[in-house]
Short mmCIF file of N, CA and C in Angstrom, two decimals:
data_model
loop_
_atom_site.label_atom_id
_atom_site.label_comp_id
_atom_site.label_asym_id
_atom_site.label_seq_id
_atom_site.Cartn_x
_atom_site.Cartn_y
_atom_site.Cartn_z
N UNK A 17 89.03 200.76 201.63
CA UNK A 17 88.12 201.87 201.84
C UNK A 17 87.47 202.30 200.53
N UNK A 18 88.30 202.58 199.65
CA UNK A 18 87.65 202.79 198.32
C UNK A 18 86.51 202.03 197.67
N UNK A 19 87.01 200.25 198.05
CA UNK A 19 85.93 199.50 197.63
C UNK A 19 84.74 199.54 198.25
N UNK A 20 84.45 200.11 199.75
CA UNK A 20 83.35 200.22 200.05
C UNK A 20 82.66 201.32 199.80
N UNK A 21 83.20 202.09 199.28
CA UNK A 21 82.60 203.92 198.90
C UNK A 21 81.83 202.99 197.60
N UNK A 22 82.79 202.90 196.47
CA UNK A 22 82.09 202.36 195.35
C UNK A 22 81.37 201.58 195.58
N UNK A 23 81.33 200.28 196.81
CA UNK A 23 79.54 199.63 197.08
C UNK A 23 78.92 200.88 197.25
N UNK A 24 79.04 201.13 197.77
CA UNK A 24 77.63 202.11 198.73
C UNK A 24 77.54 202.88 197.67
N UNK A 25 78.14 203.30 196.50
CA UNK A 25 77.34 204.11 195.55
C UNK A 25 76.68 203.26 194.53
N UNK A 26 77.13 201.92 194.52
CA UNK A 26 76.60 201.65 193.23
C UNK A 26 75.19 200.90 193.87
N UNK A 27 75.17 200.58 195.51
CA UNK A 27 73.53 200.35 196.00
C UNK A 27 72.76 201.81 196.00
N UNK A 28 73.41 202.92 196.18
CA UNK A 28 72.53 203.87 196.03
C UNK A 28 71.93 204.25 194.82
N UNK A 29 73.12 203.85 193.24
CA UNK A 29 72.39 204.15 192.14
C UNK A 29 71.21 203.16 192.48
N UNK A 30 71.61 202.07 192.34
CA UNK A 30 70.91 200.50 191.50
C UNK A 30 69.34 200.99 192.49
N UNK A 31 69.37 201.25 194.01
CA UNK A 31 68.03 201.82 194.41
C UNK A 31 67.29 202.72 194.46
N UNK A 32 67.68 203.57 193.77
CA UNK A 32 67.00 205.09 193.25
C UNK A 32 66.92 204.74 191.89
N UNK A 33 67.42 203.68 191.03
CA UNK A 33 66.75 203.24 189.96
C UNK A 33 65.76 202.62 190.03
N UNK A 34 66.12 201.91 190.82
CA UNK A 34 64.56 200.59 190.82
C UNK A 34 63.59 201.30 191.29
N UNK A 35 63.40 202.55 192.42
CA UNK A 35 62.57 202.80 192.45
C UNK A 35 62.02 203.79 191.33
N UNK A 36 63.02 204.42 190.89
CA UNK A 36 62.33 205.15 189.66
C UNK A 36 61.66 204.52 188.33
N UNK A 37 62.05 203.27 188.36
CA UNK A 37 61.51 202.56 187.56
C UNK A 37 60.64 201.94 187.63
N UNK A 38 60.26 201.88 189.51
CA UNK A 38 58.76 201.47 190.05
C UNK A 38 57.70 202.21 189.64
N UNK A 39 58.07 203.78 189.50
CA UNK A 39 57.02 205.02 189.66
C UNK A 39 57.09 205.13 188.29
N UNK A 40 57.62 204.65 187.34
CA UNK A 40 57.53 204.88 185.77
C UNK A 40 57.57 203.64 185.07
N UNK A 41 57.07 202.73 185.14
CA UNK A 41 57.04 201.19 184.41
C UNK A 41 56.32 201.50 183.38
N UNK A 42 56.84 200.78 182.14
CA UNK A 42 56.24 200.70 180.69
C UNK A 42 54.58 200.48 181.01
N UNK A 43 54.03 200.65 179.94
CA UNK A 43 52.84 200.08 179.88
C UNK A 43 52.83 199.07 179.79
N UNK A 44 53.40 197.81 179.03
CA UNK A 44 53.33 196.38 179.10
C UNK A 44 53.52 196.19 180.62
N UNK A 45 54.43 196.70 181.22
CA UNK A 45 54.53 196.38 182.35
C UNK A 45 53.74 196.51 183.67
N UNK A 46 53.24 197.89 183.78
CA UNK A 46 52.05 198.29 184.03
C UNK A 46 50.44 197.45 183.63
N UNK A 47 50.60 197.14 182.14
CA UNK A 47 48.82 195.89 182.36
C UNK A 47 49.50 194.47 182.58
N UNK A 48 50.33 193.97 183.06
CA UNK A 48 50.86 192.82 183.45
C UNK A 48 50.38 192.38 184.60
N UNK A 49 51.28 193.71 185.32
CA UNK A 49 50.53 193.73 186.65
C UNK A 49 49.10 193.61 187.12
N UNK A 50 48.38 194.63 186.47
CA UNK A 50 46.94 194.69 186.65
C UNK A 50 46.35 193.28 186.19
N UNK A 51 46.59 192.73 185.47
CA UNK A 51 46.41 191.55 184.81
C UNK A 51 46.83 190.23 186.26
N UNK A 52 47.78 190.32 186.43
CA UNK A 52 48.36 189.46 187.39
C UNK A 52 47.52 190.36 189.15
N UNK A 53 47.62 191.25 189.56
CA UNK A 53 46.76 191.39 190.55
C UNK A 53 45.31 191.08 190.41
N UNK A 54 44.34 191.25 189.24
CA UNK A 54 43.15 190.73 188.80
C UNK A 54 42.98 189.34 189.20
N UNK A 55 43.88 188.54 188.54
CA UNK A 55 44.02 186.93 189.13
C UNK A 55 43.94 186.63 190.47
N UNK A 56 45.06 187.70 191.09
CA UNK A 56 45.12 187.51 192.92
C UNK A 56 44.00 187.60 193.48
N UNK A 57 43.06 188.61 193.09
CA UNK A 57 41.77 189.09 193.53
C UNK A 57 41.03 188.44 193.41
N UNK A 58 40.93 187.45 192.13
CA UNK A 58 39.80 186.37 191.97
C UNK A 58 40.02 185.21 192.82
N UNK A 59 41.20 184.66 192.53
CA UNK A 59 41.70 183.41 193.40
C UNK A 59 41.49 183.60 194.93
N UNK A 60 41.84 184.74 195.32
CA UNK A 60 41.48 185.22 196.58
C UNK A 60 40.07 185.20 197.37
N UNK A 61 39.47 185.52 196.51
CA UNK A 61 37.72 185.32 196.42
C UNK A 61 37.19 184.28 196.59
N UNK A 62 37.83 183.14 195.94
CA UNK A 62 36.98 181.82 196.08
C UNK A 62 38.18 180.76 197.18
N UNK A 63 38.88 181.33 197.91
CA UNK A 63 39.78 180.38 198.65
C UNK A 63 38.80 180.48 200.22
N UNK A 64 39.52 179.08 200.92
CA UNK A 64 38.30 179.21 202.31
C UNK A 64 39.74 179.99 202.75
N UNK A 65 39.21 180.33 204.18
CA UNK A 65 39.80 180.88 205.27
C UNK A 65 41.42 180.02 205.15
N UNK A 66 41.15 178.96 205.89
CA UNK A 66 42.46 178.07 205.86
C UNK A 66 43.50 178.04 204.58
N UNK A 67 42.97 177.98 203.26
CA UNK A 67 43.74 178.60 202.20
C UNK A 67 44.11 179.88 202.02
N UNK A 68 43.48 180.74 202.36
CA UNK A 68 43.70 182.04 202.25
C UNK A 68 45.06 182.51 203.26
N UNK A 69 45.02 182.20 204.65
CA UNK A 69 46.15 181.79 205.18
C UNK A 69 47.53 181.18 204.23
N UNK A 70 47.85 179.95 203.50
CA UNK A 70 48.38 179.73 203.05
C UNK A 70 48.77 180.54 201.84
N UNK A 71 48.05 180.89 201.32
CA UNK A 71 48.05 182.14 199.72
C UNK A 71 48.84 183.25 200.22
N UNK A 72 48.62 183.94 201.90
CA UNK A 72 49.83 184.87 202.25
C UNK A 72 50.72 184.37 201.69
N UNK A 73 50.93 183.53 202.77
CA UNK A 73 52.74 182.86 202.49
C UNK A 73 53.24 183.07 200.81
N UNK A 74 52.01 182.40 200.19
CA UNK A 74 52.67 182.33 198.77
C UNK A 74 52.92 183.74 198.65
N UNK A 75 52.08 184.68 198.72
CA UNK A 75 51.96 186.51 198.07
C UNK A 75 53.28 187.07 199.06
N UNK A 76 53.81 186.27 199.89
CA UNK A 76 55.38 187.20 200.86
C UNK A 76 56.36 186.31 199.83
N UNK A 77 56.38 185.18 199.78
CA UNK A 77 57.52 184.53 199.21
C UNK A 77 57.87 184.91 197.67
N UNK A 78 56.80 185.28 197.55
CA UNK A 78 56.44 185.87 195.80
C UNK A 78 57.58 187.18 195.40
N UNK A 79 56.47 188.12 196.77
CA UNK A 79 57.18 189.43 196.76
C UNK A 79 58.91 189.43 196.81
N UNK A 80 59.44 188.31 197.89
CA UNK A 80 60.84 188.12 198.35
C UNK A 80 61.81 187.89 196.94
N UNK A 81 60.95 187.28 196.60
CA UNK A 81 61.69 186.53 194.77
C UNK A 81 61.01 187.43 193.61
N UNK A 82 60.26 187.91 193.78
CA UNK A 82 60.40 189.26 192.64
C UNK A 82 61.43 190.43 193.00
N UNK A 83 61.38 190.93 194.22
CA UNK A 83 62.41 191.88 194.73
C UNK A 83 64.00 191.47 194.32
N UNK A 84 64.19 190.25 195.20
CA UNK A 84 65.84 189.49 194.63
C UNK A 84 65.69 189.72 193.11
N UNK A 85 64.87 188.57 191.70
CA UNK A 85 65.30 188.71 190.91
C UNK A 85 65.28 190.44 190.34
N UNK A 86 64.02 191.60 190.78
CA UNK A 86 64.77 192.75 190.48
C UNK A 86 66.38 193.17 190.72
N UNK A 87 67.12 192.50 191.79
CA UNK A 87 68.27 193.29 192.55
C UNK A 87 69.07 192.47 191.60
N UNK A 88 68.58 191.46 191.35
CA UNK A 88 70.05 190.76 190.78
C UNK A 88 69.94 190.97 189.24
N UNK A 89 68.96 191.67 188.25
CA UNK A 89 68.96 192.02 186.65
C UNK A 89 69.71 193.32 186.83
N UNK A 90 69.34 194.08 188.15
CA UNK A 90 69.82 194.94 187.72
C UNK A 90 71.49 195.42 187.96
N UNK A 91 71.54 194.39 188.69
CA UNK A 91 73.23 194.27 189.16
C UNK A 91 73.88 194.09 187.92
N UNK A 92 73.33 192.60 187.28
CA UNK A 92 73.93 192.18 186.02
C UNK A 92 74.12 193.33 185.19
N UNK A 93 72.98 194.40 184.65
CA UNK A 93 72.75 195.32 183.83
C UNK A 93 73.99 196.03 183.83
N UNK A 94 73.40 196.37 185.25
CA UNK A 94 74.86 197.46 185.82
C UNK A 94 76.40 197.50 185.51
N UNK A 95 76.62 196.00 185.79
CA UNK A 95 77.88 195.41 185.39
C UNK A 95 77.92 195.12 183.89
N UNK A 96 77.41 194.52 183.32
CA UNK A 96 77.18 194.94 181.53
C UNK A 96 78.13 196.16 180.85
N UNK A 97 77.04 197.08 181.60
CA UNK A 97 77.14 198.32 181.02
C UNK A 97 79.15 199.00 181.39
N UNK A 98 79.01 198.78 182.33
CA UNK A 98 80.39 199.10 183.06
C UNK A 98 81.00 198.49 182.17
N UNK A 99 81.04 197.19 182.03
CA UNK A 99 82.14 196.75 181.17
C UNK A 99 81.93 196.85 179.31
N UNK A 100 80.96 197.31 179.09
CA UNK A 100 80.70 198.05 178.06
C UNK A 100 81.77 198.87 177.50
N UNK A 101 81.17 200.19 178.23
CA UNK A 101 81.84 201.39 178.25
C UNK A 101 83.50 200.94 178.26
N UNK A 102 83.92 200.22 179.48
CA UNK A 102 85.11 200.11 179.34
C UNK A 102 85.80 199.42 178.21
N UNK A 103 85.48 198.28 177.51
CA UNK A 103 85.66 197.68 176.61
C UNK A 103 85.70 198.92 174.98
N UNK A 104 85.04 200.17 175.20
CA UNK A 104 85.19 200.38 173.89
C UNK A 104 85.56 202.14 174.29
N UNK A 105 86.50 201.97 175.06
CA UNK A 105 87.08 202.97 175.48
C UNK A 105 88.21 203.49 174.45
N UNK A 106 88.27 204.76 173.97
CA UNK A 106 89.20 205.37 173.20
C UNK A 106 88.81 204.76 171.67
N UNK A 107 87.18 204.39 171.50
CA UNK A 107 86.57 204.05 170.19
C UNK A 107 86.81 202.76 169.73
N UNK A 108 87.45 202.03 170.50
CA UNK A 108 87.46 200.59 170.12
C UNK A 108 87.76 199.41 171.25
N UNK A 109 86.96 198.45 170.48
CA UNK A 109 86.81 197.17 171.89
C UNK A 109 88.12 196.74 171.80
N UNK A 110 88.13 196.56 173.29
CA UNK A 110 89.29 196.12 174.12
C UNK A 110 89.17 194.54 174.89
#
C-alpha cells in the first residue's frame, strides 16, 4: 500500500512539473520550438494532399516520442536527485 501512495505522488509531482515547465520553458527552448514549428509550416505548404496525410502520422508519432522521452528525463532526474540527497545525508556521501 505504501508503495502505491508513493507512485501516485511521485506521478503527481513529475506532472504538475512538466506541465509547469510547459507554461515556463527557457527561451532557448521556447525559439526552438518556433524554429521547429516554422519548418512544419513550410514543409506542410508544399506537400500534396496524399503526403500531407502521411506527415500526420509523422506529427502524432512525433508528439508520442517527445511526450515518452519528456516522462522518462524526468523520471531519471527525479531519481538522481532522490538519490542525491540521500547519498549526502548527515553532510557526507554515503
Amino acid at each position: 500500500m505504501q508503495n502505491e501512495s508513493f507512485e501516485k505522488a511521485v506521478e503527481s509531482f513529475m506532472a504538475q512539473r512538466i506541465a509547469d515547465c510547459g507554461m515556463r520553458g527557457s527561451d532557448s527552448l521556447q525559439e526552438a520550438y518556433q524554429q521547429f514549428e516554422q519548418a512544419v509550416r513550410t514543409l506542410k505548404s508544399m506537400l500534396t494532399p496524399e503526403q500531407a496525410k502521411t506527415f500526420v502520422k509523422l506529427e502524432d508519432a512525433y508528439s508520442l516520442v517527445d511526450g515518452e522521452t519528456t516522462n522518462c528525463y524526468y523520471r531519471a532526474g527525479f531519481s538522481d536527485a532522490v538519490q542525491f540527497l540521500l547519498g549526502w545525508r548527515d553532510g557526507k556521501w554515503k
